[in-house]
mmCIF file of C-alpha atoms and ligand atoms in Angstrom:
data_model
loop_
_atom_site.group_PDB
_atom_site.id
_atom_site.type_symbol
_atom_site.label_atom_id
_atom_site.label_comp_id
_atom_site.label_asym_id
_atom_site.label_seq_id
_atom_site.Cartn_x
_atom_site.Cartn_y
_atom_site.Cartn_z
ATOM 1 C CA MET A 1 -1.973 -11.703 -4.916
ATOM 2 C CA THR A 2 -5.175 -9.646 -4.674
ATOM 3 C CA ALA A 3 -5.535 -6.772 -2.186
ATOM 4 C CA GLU A 4 -7.882 -9.000 -0.167
ATOM 5 C CA GLN A 5 -5.387 -11.875 0.017
ATOM 6 C CA LEU A 6 -2.658 -9.384 0.923
ATOM 7 C CA ARG A 7 -4.901 -7.906 3.613
ATOM 8 C CA PHE A 8 -5.180 -11.341 5.251
ATOM 9 C CA HIS A 9 -1.445 -12.042 5.032
ATOM 10 C CA LEU A 10 -0.549 -8.709 6.653
ATOM 11 C CA LYS A 11 -2.035 -9.665 10.042
ATOM 12 C CA LEU A 12 1.244 -10.487 11.790
ATOM 13 C CA TYR A 13 4.134 -9.153 9.703
ATOM 14 C CA PHE A 14 7.446 -10.184 11.320
ATOM 15 C CA ILE A 15 10.540 -8.222 10.264
ATOM 16 C CA MET A 16 14.066 -9.314 11.124
ATOM 17 C CA GLY A 17 17.724 -9.166 10.134
ATOM 18 C CA SER A 18 20.808 -10.663 11.781
ATOM 19 C CA THR A 19 21.254 -7.486 13.867
ATOM 20 C CA ASN A 20 17.783 -7.862 15.464
ATOM 21 C CA CYS A 21 18.495 -11.121 17.256
ATOM 22 C CA ASN A 22 21.157 -12.496 19.554
ATOM 23 C CA ARG A 23 20.592 -16.074 18.333
ATOM 24 C CA ASN A 24 20.690 -17.849 15.013
ATOM 25 C CA PRO A 25 18.206 -15.904 12.837
ATOM 26 C CA LEU A 26 17.051 -19.157 11.239
ATOM 27 C CA ASP A 27 15.963 -20.545 14.620
ATOM 28 C CA VAL A 28 14.224 -17.263 15.444
ATOM 29 C CA LEU A 29 12.277 -17.319 12.166
ATOM 30 C CA LYS A 30 11.366 -21.004 12.625
ATOM 31 C CA GLU A 31 9.940 -20.276 16.084
ATOM 32 C CA ALA A 32 8.136 -17.156 14.850
ATOM 33 C CA ILE A 33 6.529 -19.244 12.089
ATOM 34 C CA ASP A 34 5.455 -21.810 14.701
ATOM 35 C CA GLY A 35 3.958 -18.893 16.677
ATOM 36 C CA GLY A 36 1.743 -17.869 13.759
ATOM 37 C CA ILE A 37 3.352 -15.042 11.811
ATOM 38 C CA THR A 38 1.642 -14.484 8.431
ATOM 39 C CA PHE A 39 4.222 -12.354 6.518
ATOM 40 C CA PHE A 40 8.012 -11.943 6.727
ATOM 41 C CA GLN A 41 10.474 -9.204 5.764
ATOM 42 C CA TYR A 42 14.231 -9.696 5.686
ATOM 43 C CA ARG A 43 15.643 -6.321 6.800
ATOM 44 C CA GLU A 44 19.443 -6.464 7.037
ATOM 45 C CA LYS A 45 20.305 -2.983 8.263
ATOM 46 C CA GLY A 46 22.288 -0.988 10.831
ATOM 47 C CA GLU A 47 25.460 -1.587 12.824
ATOM 48 C CA GLY A 48 27.070 -4.895 11.866
ATOM 49 C CA ALA A 49 24.606 -5.725 9.110
ATOM 50 C CA LEU A 50 25.673 -8.539 6.784
ATOM 51 C CA LYS A 51 26.786 -7.689 3.258
ATOM 52 C CA ASP A 52 27.207 -9.361 -0.122
ATOM 53 C CA GLU A 53 27.662 -13.191 0.062
ATOM 54 C CA GLN A 54 26.744 -13.490 3.752
ATOM 55 C CA LYS A 55 23.608 -11.394 3.227
ATOM 56 C CA LEU A 56 22.664 -13.378 0.118
ATOM 57 C CA ASN A 57 23.131 -16.718 1.890
ATOM 58 C CA LEU A 58 21.054 -15.747 4.905
ATOM 59 C CA ALA A 59 18.348 -14.336 2.605
ATOM 60 C CA LEU A 60 18.174 -17.633 0.691
ATOM 61 C CA GLN A 61 17.913 -19.697 3.879
ATOM 62 C CA LEU A 62 15.220 -17.471 5.379
ATOM 63 C CA GLN A 63 13.342 -17.504 2.070
ATOM 64 C CA LYS A 64 13.406 -21.312 2.079
ATOM 65 C CA LEU A 65 11.776 -21.430 5.518
ATOM 66 C CA CYS A 66 9.008 -19.077 4.347
ATOM 67 C CA LYS A 67 8.442 -20.993 1.130
ATOM 68 C CA LYS A 68 7.898 -24.242 3.073
ATOM 69 C CA VAL A 69 4.917 -22.719 4.889
ATOM 70 C CA ASN A 70 3.699 -20.403 2.092
ATOM 71 C CA ILE A 71 4.508 -17.196 3.946
ATOM 72 C CA PRO A 72 5.331 -14.267 1.631
ATOM 73 C CA PHE A 73 9.051 -13.370 1.777
ATOM 74 C CA ILE A 74 9.760 -9.637 1.380
ATOM 75 C CA VAL A 75 13.173 -7.934 1.099
ATOM 76 C CA ASN A 76 13.687 -4.475 2.637
ATOM 77 C CA ASP A 77 15.479 -1.775 0.563
ATOM 78 C CA ASP A 78 17.621 -4.102 -1.581
ATOM 79 C CA ILE A 79 15.668 -4.335 -4.869
ATOM 80 C CA ASP A 80 18.491 -6.109 -6.706
ATOM 81 C CA LEU A 81 18.664 -8.840 -4.047
ATOM 82 C CA ALA A 82 14.881 -9.269 -4.162
ATOM 83 C CA ILE A 83 14.967 -9.725 -7.948
ATOM 84 C CA ALA A 84 18.050 -11.982 -7.836
ATOM 85 C CA ILE A 85 16.366 -14.464 -5.490
ATOM 86 C CA ASN A 86 12.838 -14.031 -6.869
ATOM 87 C CA ALA A 87 11.428 -12.778 -3.582
ATOM 88 C CA ASP A 88 7.677 -12.258 -3.226
ATOM 89 C CA GLY A 89 8.153 -8.527 -2.838
ATOM 90 C CA VAL A 90 10.087 -5.530 -1.608
ATOM 91 C CA HIS A 91 9.563 -2.849 1.015
ATOM 92 C CA ILE A 92 10.926 0.667 0.457
ATOM 93 C CA GLY A 93 11.014 3.905 2.421
ATOM 94 C CA GLN A 94 10.775 7.515 1.307
ATOM 95 C CA GLU A 95 14.567 7.766 1.010
ATOM 96 C CA ASP A 96 14.833 4.766 -1.319
ATOM 97 C CA GLU A 97 14.307 4.803 -5.091
ATOM 98 C CA PRO A 98 11.015 6.430 -6.231
ATOM 99 C CA VAL A 99 8.032 4.074 -6.089
ATOM 100 C CA GLU A 100 7.422 4.322 -9.863
ATOM 101 C CA MET A 101 10.998 3.247 -10.605
ATOM 102 C CA VAL A 102 10.818 0.298 -8.243
ATOM 103 C CA ARG A 103 7.465 -0.805 -9.641
ATOM 104 C CA LYS A 104 8.968 -0.824 -13.165
ATOM 105 C CA LYS A 105 11.867 -2.978 -11.949
ATOM 106 C CA ILE A 106 9.888 -5.547 -9.955
ATOM 107 C CA GLY A 107 6.865 -6.078 -12.193
ATOM 108 C CA ASN A 108 3.942 -7.418 -10.176
ATOM 109 C CA MET A 109 5.858 -8.414 -7.064
ATOM 110 C CA ILE A 110 4.387 -7.104 -3.813
ATOM 111 C CA LEU A 111 5.495 -3.483 -3.230
ATOM 112 C CA GLY A 112 5.283 -2.065 0.295
ATOM 113 C CA VAL A 113 6.016 1.585 1.047
ATOM 114 C CA SER A 114 6.643 3.390 4.346
ATOM 115 C CA VAL A 115 4.506 6.538 4.519
ATOM 116 C CA HIS A 116 4.384 9.152 7.318
ATOM 117 C CA ASN A 117 1.690 11.591 6.167
ATOM 118 C CA HIS A 118 -1.266 11.986 3.845
ATOM 119 C CA GLU A 119 0.747 13.385 0.921
ATOM 120 C CA GLU A 120 3.277 10.537 0.970
ATOM 121 C CA ALA A 121 0.387 8.051 1.117
ATOM 122 C CA ILE A 122 -1.443 9.481 -1.917
ATOM 123 C CA MET A 123 1.792 9.698 -3.933
ATOM 124 C CA ALA A 124 2.758 6.110 -3.073
ATOM 125 C CA MET A 125 -0.716 4.769 -3.837
ATOM 126 C CA ASN A 126 -0.837 6.524 -7.227
ATOM 127 C CA ALA A 127 2.632 5.184 -7.999
ATOM 128 C CA GLY A 128 1.530 1.588 -7.439
ATOM 129 C CA ALA A 129 2.155 0.653 -3.797
ATOM 130 C CA ASP A 130 0.334 -2.515 -2.655
ATOM 131 C CA TYR A 131 0.404 -1.753 1.072
ATOM 132 C CA PHE A 132 1.572 0.938 3.491
ATOM 133 C CA GLY A 133 3.816 0.570 6.521
ATOM 134 C CA ILE A 134 2.852 3.411 8.879
ATOM 135 C CA GLY A 135 4.761 4.424 11.995
ATOM 136 C CA PRO A 136 6.394 4.638 14.392
ATOM 137 C CA ILE A 137 3.093 4.049 16.187
ATOM 138 C CA PHE A 138 4.853 3.809 19.565
ATOM 139 C CA PRO A 139 8.416 4.626 20.674
ATOM 140 C CA THR A 140 10.993 2.186 19.309
ATOM 141 C CA GLN A 141 14.678 1.558 19.970
ATOM 142 C CA THR A 142 15.069 -0.649 16.925
ATOM 143 C CA LYS A 143 15.155 2.026 14.233
ATOM 144 C CA THR A 144 17.518 4.728 15.431
ATOM 145 C CA ASP A 145 16.509 7.228 12.734
ATOM 146 C CA ALA A 146 12.752 6.707 13.031
ATOM 147 C CA LYS A 147 10.437 9.675 12.368
ATOM 148 C CA PRO A 148 8.516 11.170 15.343
ATOM 149 C CA VAL A 149 6.102 8.798 17.089
ATOM 150 C CA GLN A 150 2.671 9.342 15.513
ATOM 151 C CA GLY A 151 0.290 6.911 17.154
ATOM 152 C CA VAL A 152 -2.598 5.730 14.983
ATOM 153 C CA SER A 153 -3.623 9.203 13.754
ATOM 154 C CA LEU A 154 -2.521 8.718 10.131
ATOM 155 C CA ILE A 155 -4.122 5.253 9.930
ATOM 156 C CA LYS A 156 -7.381 6.763 11.197
ATOM 157 C CA GLU A 157 -7.093 9.760 8.843
ATOM 158 C CA LEU A 158 -6.612 7.581 5.749
ATOM 159 C CA ARG A 159 -9.507 5.291 6.677
ATOM 160 C CA ASP A 160 -11.752 8.315 7.413
ATOM 161 C CA LYS A 161 -10.906 9.527 3.892
ATOM 162 C CA GLY A 162 -12.064 6.199 2.499
ATOM 163 C CA ILE A 163 -8.605 4.960 1.557
ATOM 164 C CA SER A 164 -8.855 1.173 1.793
ATOM 165 C CA ILE A 165 -5.323 0.127 0.760
ATOM 166 C CA PRO A 166 -3.882 -2.584 3.084
ATOM 167 C CA ILE A 167 -2.066 -0.947 6.016
ATOM 168 C CA VAL A 168 0.233 -2.276 8.759
ATOM 169 C CA GLY A 169 1.336 -0.265 11.758
ATOM 170 C CA ILE A 170 4.955 -0.501 12.888
ATOM 171 C CA GLY A 171 7.058 0.711 15.790
ATOM 172 C CA GLY A 172 7.119 -0.486 19.405
ATOM 173 C CA ILE A 173 4.243 -2.922 18.852
ATOM 174 C CA HIS A 174 3.636 -5.895 21.176
ATOM 175 C CA ALA A 175 0.764 -8.085 22.400
ATOM 176 C CA GLU A 176 -0.646 -5.436 24.790
ATOM 177 C CA ASN A 177 -0.858 -2.538 22.294
ATOM 178 C CA ALA A 178 -1.414 -4.288 18.946
ATOM 179 C CA HIS A 179 -5.202 -3.871 19.318
ATOM 180 C CA THR A 180 -4.953 -0.080 18.952
ATOM 181 C CA VAL A 181 -3.626 -0.488 15.402
ATOM 182 C CA MET A 182 -6.463 -2.871 14.510
ATOM 183 C CA GLU A 183 -9.126 -0.660 16.084
ATOM 184 C CA ALA A 184 -7.823 2.312 14.073
ATOM 185 C CA GLY A 185 -8.409 0.378 10.836
ATOM 186 C CA GLY A 186 -4.996 -1.268 10.333
ATOM 187 C CA ASP A 187 -5.039 -4.685 8.658
ATOM 188 C CA GLY A 188 -2.138 -5.944 10.739
ATOM 189 C CA VAL A 189 0.975 -5.134 12.726
ATOM 190 C CA SER A 190 4.675 -5.233 11.821
ATOM 191 C CA VAL A 191 6.928 -6.324 14.646
ATOM 192 C CA ILE A 192 10.679 -6.643 15.099
ATOM 193 C CA SER A 193 12.020 -6.777 18.669
ATOM 194 C CA ALA A 194 8.884 -7.821 20.575
ATOM 195 C CA ILE A 195 9.302 -11.127 18.724
ATOM 196 C CA SER A 196 13.005 -11.329 17.744
ATOM 197 C CA LEU A 197 14.293 -10.561 21.260
ATOM 198 C CA ALA A 198 11.562 -12.328 23.234
ATOM 199 C CA PRO A 199 12.556 -15.018 25.772
ATOM 200 C CA SER A 200 10.137 -17.283 23.914
ATOM 201 C CA VAL A 201 9.882 -16.183 20.273
ATOM 202 C CA LYS A 202 7.036 -18.635 19.632
ATOM 203 C CA GLU A 203 4.985 -17.414 22.614
ATOM 204 C CA ALA A 204 5.561 -13.777 21.688
ATOM 205 C CA ALA A 205 4.347 -14.350 18.126
ATOM 206 C CA ARG A 206 1.401 -16.425 19.320
ATOM 207 C CA SER A 207 0.205 -13.767 21.774
ATOM 208 C CA ILE A 208 0.427 -10.932 19.237
ATOM 209 C CA ARG A 209 -1.354 -13.076 16.634
ATOM 210 C CA LYS A 210 -4.128 -13.806 19.157
ATOM 211 C CA SER A 211 -4.533 -10.104 19.890
ATOM 212 C CA VAL A 212 -4.688 -9.237 16.176
ATOM 213 C CA ASP A 213 -7.225 -12.011 15.445
ATOM 214 C CA THR A 214 -9.402 -10.892 18.357
ATOM 215 C CA ASN A 215 -9.372 -7.233 17.332
ATOM 216 C CA HIS A 216 -9.586 -7.692 13.588
ATOM 217 C CA SER A 217 -12.297 -5.294 12.401
ATOM 218 C CA PRO A 218 -12.623 -5.918 8.660
ATOM 219 C CA ILE A 219 -13.494 -2.609 6.943
HETATM 220 C C1 TZP B 301 11.563 -0.389 10.737
HETATM 221 C C2 TZP B 301 10.782 0.585 11.539
HETATM 222 N N1 TZP B 301 10.074 1.610 10.949
HETATM 223 C C3 TZP B 301 9.418 2.413 11.811
HETATM 224 S S1 TZP B 301 9.695 1.871 13.427
HETATM 225 C C4 TZP B 301 10.686 0.553 12.922
HETATM 226 C C5 TZP B 301 11.303 -0.391 13.886
HETATM 227 C C6 TZP B 301 10.278 -1.316 14.493
HETATM 228 O O1 TZP B 301 10.943 -2.192 15.385
HETATM 229 P P1 TZP B 301 10.246 -2.664 16.738
HETATM 230 O O2 TZP B 301 9.062 -3.522 16.361
HETATM 231 O O3 TZP B 301 11.325 -3.455 17.440
HETATM 232 O O4 TZP B 301 9.848 -1.423 17.475
HETATM 233 C C1 ICP B 302 10.246 0.908 7.730
HETATM 234 C C2 ICP B 302 9.295 -0.032 7.527
HETATM 235 C C3 ICP B 302 7.917 0.263 7.697
HETATM 236 N N1 ICP B 302 7.000 -0.679 7.497
HETATM 237 C C4 ICP B 302 7.351 -1.942 7.116
HETATM 238 C C5 ICP B 302 6.278 -2.951 6.903
HETATM 239 N N2 ICP B 302 8.631 -2.275 6.935
HETATM 240 C C6 ICP B 302 9.645 -1.398 7.115
HETATM 241 N N3 ICP B 302 10.839 -1.732 6.926
HETATM 242 MG MG1 MG B 303 14.472 1.798 3.286
#
């Protein structure tokens, strides 16, 4: 996938694991797809996260739903799982394996990296990252060990420096504030609870997608 294709797909990047919803995750993903998500990450983490067989089975079922509608299926952290099921890519943070190592293991799969400052961004880009996840943009309850809330300052800084790598913002994002990420030069938004815990998952996804499409300022 070229950077341009990736840029389009990153518009509404839904992230979910079994611990992020109080319903069947498969139903939640189906409804999110109906609502217009463009990218999906399986992130099985935190208290009560599934392991081994159960994690593998849910991953395969979620992957199947994405395949049906040609939405890229990304695995968070677990490189071996991603390779085992031939996922479309992986997402790693600063505390995971070094970017270079992961790139060697996954070949030309999509490689997303969480970055929190300029140095981390340059390092990750030089090591072969395909896109950045930057945040937390707003306060979030979903990731208990999130770094300090940083708003859109780093997104703006990287764009001002002419860095055009695809970027998604993440952290506390919903339909009312998604536009700030787009206006700062983000290519899309990553969302967990504003979709996974919404009374109507489909409506929540649809409204965020609408906001992103309205405020999309191609660089
Ligand atoms: C994984 C992650 N990384 C930074 S904030 C966050 C959690 C985002 O969850 P939510 O969209 O529910 O705030
Ligand atoms: C921490 C994260 C940051 N950004 C993205 C896209 N995914 C993550 N899991
Ligand atoms: Mg990680």
